[in-house]
Short mmCIF file of C-alpha atoms in Angstrom, two decimals:
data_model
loop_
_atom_site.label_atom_id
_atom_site.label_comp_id
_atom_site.label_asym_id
_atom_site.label_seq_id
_atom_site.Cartn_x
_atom_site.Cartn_y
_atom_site.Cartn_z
CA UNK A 1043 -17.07 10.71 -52.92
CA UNK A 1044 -15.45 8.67 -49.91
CA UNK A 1045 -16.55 11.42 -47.65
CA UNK A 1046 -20.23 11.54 -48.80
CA UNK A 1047 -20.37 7.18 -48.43
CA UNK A 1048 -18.50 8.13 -44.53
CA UNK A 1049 -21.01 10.72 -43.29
CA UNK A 1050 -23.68 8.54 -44.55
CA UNK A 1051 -22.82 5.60 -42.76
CA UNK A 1052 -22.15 7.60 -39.55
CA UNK A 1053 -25.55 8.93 -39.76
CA UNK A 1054 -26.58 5.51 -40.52
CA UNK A 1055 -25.11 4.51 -37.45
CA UNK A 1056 -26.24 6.93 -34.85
CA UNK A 1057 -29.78 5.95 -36.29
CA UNK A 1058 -29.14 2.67 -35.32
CA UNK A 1059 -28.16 3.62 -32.01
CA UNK A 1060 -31.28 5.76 -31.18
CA UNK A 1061 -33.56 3.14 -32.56
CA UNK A 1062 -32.35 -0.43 -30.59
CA UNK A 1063 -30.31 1.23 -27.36
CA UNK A 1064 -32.41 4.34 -25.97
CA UNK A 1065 -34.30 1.96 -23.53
CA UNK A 1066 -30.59 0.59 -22.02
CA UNK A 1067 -29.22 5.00 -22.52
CA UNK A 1068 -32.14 5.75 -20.30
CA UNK A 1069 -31.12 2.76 -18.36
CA UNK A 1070 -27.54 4.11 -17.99
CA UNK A 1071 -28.21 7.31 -17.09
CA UNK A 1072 -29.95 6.15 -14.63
CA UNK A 1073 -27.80 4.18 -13.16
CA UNK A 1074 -25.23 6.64 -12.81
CA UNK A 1075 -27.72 9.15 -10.90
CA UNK A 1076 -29.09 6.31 -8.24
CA UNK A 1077 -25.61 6.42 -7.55
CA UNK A 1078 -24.06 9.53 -7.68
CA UNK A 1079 -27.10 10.47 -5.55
CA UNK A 1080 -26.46 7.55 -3.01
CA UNK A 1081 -22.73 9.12 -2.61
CA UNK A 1082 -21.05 6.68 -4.95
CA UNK A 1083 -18.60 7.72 -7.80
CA UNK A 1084 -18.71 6.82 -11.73
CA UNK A 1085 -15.45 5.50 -13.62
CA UNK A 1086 -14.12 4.90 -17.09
CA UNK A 1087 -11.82 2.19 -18.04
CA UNK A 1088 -10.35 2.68 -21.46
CA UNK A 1089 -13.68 3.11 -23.54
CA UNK A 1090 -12.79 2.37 -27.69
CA UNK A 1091 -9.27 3.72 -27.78
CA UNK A 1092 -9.63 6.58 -24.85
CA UNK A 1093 -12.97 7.78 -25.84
CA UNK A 1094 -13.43 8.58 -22.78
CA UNK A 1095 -11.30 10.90 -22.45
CA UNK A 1096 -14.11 13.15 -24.60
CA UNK A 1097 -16.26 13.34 -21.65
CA UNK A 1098 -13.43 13.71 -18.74
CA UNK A 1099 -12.55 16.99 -16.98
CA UNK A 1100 -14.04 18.79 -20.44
CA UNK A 1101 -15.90 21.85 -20.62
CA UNK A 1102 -19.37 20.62 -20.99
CA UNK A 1103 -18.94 17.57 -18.77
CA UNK A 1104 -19.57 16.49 -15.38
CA UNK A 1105 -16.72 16.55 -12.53
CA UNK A 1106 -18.11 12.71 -11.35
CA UNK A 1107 -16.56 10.86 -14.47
CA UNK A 1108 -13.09 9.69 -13.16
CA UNK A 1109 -10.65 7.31 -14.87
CA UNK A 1110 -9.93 3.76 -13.26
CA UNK A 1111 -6.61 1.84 -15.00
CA UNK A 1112 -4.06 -0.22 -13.93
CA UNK A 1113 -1.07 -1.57 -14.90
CA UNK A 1114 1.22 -4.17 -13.30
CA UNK A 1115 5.27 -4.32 -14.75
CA UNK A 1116 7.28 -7.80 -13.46
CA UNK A 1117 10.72 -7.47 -14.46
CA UNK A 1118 11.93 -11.09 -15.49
CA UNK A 1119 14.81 -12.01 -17.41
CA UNK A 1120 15.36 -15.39 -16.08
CA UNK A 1121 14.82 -18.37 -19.10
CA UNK A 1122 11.40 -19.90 -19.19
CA UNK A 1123 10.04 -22.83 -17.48
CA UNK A 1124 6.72 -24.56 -16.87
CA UNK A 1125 5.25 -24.11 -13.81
CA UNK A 1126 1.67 -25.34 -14.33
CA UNK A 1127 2.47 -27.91 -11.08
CA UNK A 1128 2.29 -24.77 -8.84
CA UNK A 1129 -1.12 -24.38 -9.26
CA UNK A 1130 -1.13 -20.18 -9.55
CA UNK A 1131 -4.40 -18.68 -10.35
CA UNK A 1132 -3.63 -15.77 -12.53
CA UNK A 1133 -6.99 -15.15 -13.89
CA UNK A 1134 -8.30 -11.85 -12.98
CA UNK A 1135 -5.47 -11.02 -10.00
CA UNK A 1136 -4.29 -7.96 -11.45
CA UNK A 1137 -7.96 -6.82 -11.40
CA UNK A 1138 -8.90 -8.16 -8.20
CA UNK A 1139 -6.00 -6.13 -6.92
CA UNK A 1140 -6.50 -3.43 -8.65
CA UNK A 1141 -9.93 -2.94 -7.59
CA UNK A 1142 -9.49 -4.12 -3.92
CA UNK A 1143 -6.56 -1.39 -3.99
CA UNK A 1144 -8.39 1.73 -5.42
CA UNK A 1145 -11.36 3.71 -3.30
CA UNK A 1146 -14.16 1.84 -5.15
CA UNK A 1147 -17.26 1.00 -3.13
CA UNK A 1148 -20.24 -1.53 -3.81
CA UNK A 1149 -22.61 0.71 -5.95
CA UNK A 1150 -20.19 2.64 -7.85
CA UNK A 1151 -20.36 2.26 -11.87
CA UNK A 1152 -17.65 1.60 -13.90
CA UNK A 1153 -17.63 1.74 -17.94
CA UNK A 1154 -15.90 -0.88 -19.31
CA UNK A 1155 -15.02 -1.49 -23.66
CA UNK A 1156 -14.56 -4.18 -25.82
CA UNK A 1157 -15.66 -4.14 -29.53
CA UNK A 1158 -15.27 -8.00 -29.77
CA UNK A 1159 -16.85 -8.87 -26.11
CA UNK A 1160 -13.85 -10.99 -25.39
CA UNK A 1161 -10.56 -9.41 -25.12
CA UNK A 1162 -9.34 -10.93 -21.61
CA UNK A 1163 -7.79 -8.00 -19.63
CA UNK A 1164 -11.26 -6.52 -20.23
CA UNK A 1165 -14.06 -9.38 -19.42
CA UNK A 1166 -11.64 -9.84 -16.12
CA UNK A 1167 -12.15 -6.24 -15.13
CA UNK A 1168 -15.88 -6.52 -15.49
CA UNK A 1169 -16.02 -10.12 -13.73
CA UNK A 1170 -14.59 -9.04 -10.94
CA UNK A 1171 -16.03 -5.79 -10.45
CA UNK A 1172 -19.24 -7.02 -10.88
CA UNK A 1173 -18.24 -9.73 -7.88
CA UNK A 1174 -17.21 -7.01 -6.03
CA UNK A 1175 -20.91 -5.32 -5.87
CA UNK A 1176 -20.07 -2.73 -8.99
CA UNK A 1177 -22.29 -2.08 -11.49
CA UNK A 1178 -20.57 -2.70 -14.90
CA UNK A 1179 -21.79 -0.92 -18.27
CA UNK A 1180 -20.47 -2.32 -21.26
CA UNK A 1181 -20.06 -0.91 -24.60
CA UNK A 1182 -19.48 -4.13 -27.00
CA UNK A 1183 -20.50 -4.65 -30.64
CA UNK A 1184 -23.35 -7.28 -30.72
CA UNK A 1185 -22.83 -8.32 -34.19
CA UNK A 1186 -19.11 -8.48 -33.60
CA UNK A 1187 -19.11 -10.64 -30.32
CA UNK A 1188 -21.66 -13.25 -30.85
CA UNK A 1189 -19.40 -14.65 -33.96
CA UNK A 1190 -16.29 -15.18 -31.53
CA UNK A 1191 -15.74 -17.86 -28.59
CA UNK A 1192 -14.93 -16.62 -25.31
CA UNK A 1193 -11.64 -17.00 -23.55
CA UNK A 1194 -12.43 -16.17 -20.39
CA UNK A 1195 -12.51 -19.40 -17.63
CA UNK A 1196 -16.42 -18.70 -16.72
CA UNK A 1197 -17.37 -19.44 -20.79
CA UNK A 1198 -18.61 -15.95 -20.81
CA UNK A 1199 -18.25 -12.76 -23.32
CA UNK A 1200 -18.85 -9.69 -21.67
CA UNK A 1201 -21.98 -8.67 -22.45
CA UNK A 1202 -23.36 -12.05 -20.50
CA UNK A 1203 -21.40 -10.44 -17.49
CA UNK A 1204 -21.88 -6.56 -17.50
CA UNK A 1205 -24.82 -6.14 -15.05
CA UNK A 1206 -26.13 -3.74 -17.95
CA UNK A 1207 -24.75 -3.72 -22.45
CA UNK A 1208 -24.87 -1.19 -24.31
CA UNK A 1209 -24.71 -2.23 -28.20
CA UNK A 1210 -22.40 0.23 -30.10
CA UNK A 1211 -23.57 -1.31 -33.57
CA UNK A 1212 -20.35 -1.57 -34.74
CA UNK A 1213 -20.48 -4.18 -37.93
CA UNK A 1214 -18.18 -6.78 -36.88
CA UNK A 1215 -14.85 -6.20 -37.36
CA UNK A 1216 -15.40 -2.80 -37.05
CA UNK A 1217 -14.98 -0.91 -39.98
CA UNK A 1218 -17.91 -0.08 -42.32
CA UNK A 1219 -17.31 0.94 -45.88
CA UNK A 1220 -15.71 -1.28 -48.80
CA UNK A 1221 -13.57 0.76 -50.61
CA UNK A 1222 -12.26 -0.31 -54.52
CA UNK A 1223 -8.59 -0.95 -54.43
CA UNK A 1224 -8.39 -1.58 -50.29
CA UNK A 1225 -8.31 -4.99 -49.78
CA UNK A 1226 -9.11 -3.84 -45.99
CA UNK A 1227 -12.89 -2.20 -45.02
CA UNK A 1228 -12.51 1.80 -44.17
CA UNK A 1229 -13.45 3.67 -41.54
CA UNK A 1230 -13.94 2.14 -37.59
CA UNK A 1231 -17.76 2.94 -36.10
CA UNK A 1232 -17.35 1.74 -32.45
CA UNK A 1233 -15.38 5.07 -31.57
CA UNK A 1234 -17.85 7.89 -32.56
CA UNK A 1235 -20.73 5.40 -31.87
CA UNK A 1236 -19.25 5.06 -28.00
CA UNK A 1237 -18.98 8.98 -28.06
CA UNK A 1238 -22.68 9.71 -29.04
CA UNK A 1239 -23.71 7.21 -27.11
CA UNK A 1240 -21.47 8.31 -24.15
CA UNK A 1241 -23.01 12.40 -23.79
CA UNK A 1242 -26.54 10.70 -24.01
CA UNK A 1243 -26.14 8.71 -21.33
CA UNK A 1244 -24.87 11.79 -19.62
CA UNK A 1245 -27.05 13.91 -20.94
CA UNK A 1246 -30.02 11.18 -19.11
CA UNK A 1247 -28.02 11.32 -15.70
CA UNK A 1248 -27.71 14.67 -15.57
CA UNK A 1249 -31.62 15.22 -16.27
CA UNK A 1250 -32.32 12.96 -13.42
CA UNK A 1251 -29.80 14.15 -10.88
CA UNK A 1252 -31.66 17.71 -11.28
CA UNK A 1253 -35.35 15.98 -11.07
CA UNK A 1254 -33.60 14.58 -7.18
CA UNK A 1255 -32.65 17.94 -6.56
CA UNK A 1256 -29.41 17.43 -6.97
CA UNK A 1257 -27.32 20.12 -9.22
CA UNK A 1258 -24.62 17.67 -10.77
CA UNK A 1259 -21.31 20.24 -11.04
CA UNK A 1260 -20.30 20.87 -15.09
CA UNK A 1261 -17.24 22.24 -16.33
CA UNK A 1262 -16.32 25.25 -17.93
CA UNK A 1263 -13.26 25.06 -20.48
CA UNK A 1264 -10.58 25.93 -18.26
CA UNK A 1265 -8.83 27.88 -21.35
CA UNK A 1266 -11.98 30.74 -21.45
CA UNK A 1267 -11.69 33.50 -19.21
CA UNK A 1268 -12.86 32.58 -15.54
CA UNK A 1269 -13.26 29.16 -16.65
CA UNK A 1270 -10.12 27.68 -14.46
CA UNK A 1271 -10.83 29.56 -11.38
CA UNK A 1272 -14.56 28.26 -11.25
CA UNK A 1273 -13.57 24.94 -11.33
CA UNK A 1274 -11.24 25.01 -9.06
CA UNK A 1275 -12.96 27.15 -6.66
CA UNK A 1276 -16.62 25.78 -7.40
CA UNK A 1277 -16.86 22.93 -9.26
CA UNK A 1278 -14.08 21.07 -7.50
CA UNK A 1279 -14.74 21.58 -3.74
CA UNK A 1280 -18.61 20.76 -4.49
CA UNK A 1281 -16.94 17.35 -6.18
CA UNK A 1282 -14.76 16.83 -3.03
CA UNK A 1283 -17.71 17.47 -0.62
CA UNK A 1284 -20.82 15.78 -2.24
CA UNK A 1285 -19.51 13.71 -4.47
CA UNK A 1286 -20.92 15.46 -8.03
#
């Protein structure tokens, strides 16, 4: 059966995980309690399709993960023209701007995604943060990026810029079951690969914040009884105070 060959290969695949990326997990987790300690916050750009959104204000989770996006809309209707003798850098200003704009600080983390370690809006966001004194994690597929050419300016995927990658052992091009009949491969890995590998990095920073003495604040599902009014009475006003 289809299903059988699926949860095989996603067992496959976490094994994979555990075996080559504990040491940089451990690493993570780490990372994220040196700074939540220190005062600094933790941040999730678009992680594999909104993964991240699996470890955000959840029951379970930690109130210090907190989303950082941006978007930048320019209305123009006018016909086009070539204006390469102006001499405009456009590389990375929406995320210098972006990040010079928001309340990030020099020792903050940020979680950045791509599969292929090149998709531009992407290695610009982790360029410049990591300019900016922000420690970048990145989830890429390793097998996936080293068979593509950059396209950023500095000749550089991200997983030569991230100050610290995280392999999601995606095969490259994602998907990881032939199928008879599909011309196409079935079913993506980089998704529930970035989840698993997502709650044990938090599982790691939440172990060490308590070794600091430190009691990180974790949510209760806000749709069990009691489970709103203890985060908004507890959890958050800790958050607001401390920081985690």
């Amino acid at each position: 059966m289809l299903m059988e060959r699926y949860q095989k290969a996603v067992d496959d695949l976490f094994e994979k995980v555990r075996k080559t990326q504990t040491e940089n997990i451990i690493k993570a987790g780490n990372m994220i309690a040196d700074s939540v300690a220190a005062g600094g916050c933790v941040y999730f750009n678009k992680i594999c399709h909104s993964i991240e959104n699996d470890l955000i204000y959840r029951g379970g989770g930690p109130i210090f993960y907190k989303h950082f996006s941006y978007n930048l809309n320019v209305e123009r209707n006018a016909r086009k023209r070539d204006r390469s003798d102006l001499g405009i850098e456009t590389e990375g200003a929406q995320a210098r701007y972006a990040i010079n704009m928001s309340d990030m600080r020099p020792g903050d983390v940020l979680f950045v995604s791509s599969v292929s370690g090149r998709t531009a809006s992407v290695v610009e966001l982790a360029y410049e943060a990591v300019k900016f004194g922000i420690n970048v994690i990145a989830f890429t597929s390793m097998e996936y990026a080293v068979q593509v050419e950059p396209v950023h300016s500095s000749g550089k995927k991200l997983y030569e810029i991230a100050t610290l990658t995280i392999d999601n052992c995606a095969p490259a091009a994602e998907a990881m079951l032939d199928v008879d009949g599909i011309e196409a491969r079935f079913g993506a890995a980089s998704g529930i690969a970035s989840d698993y590998i997502l709650w044990n990095i938090t599982s790691v920073a939440v172990e060490k914040l308590l070794e600091k003495g430190i009691t990180p604040g974790i949510l209760k599902s806000a749709n069990f009884p009691g489970g709103n009014d203890y985060n908004k009475t507890v959890i958050e006003p800790n958050y607001d105070q401390f920081g985690w």
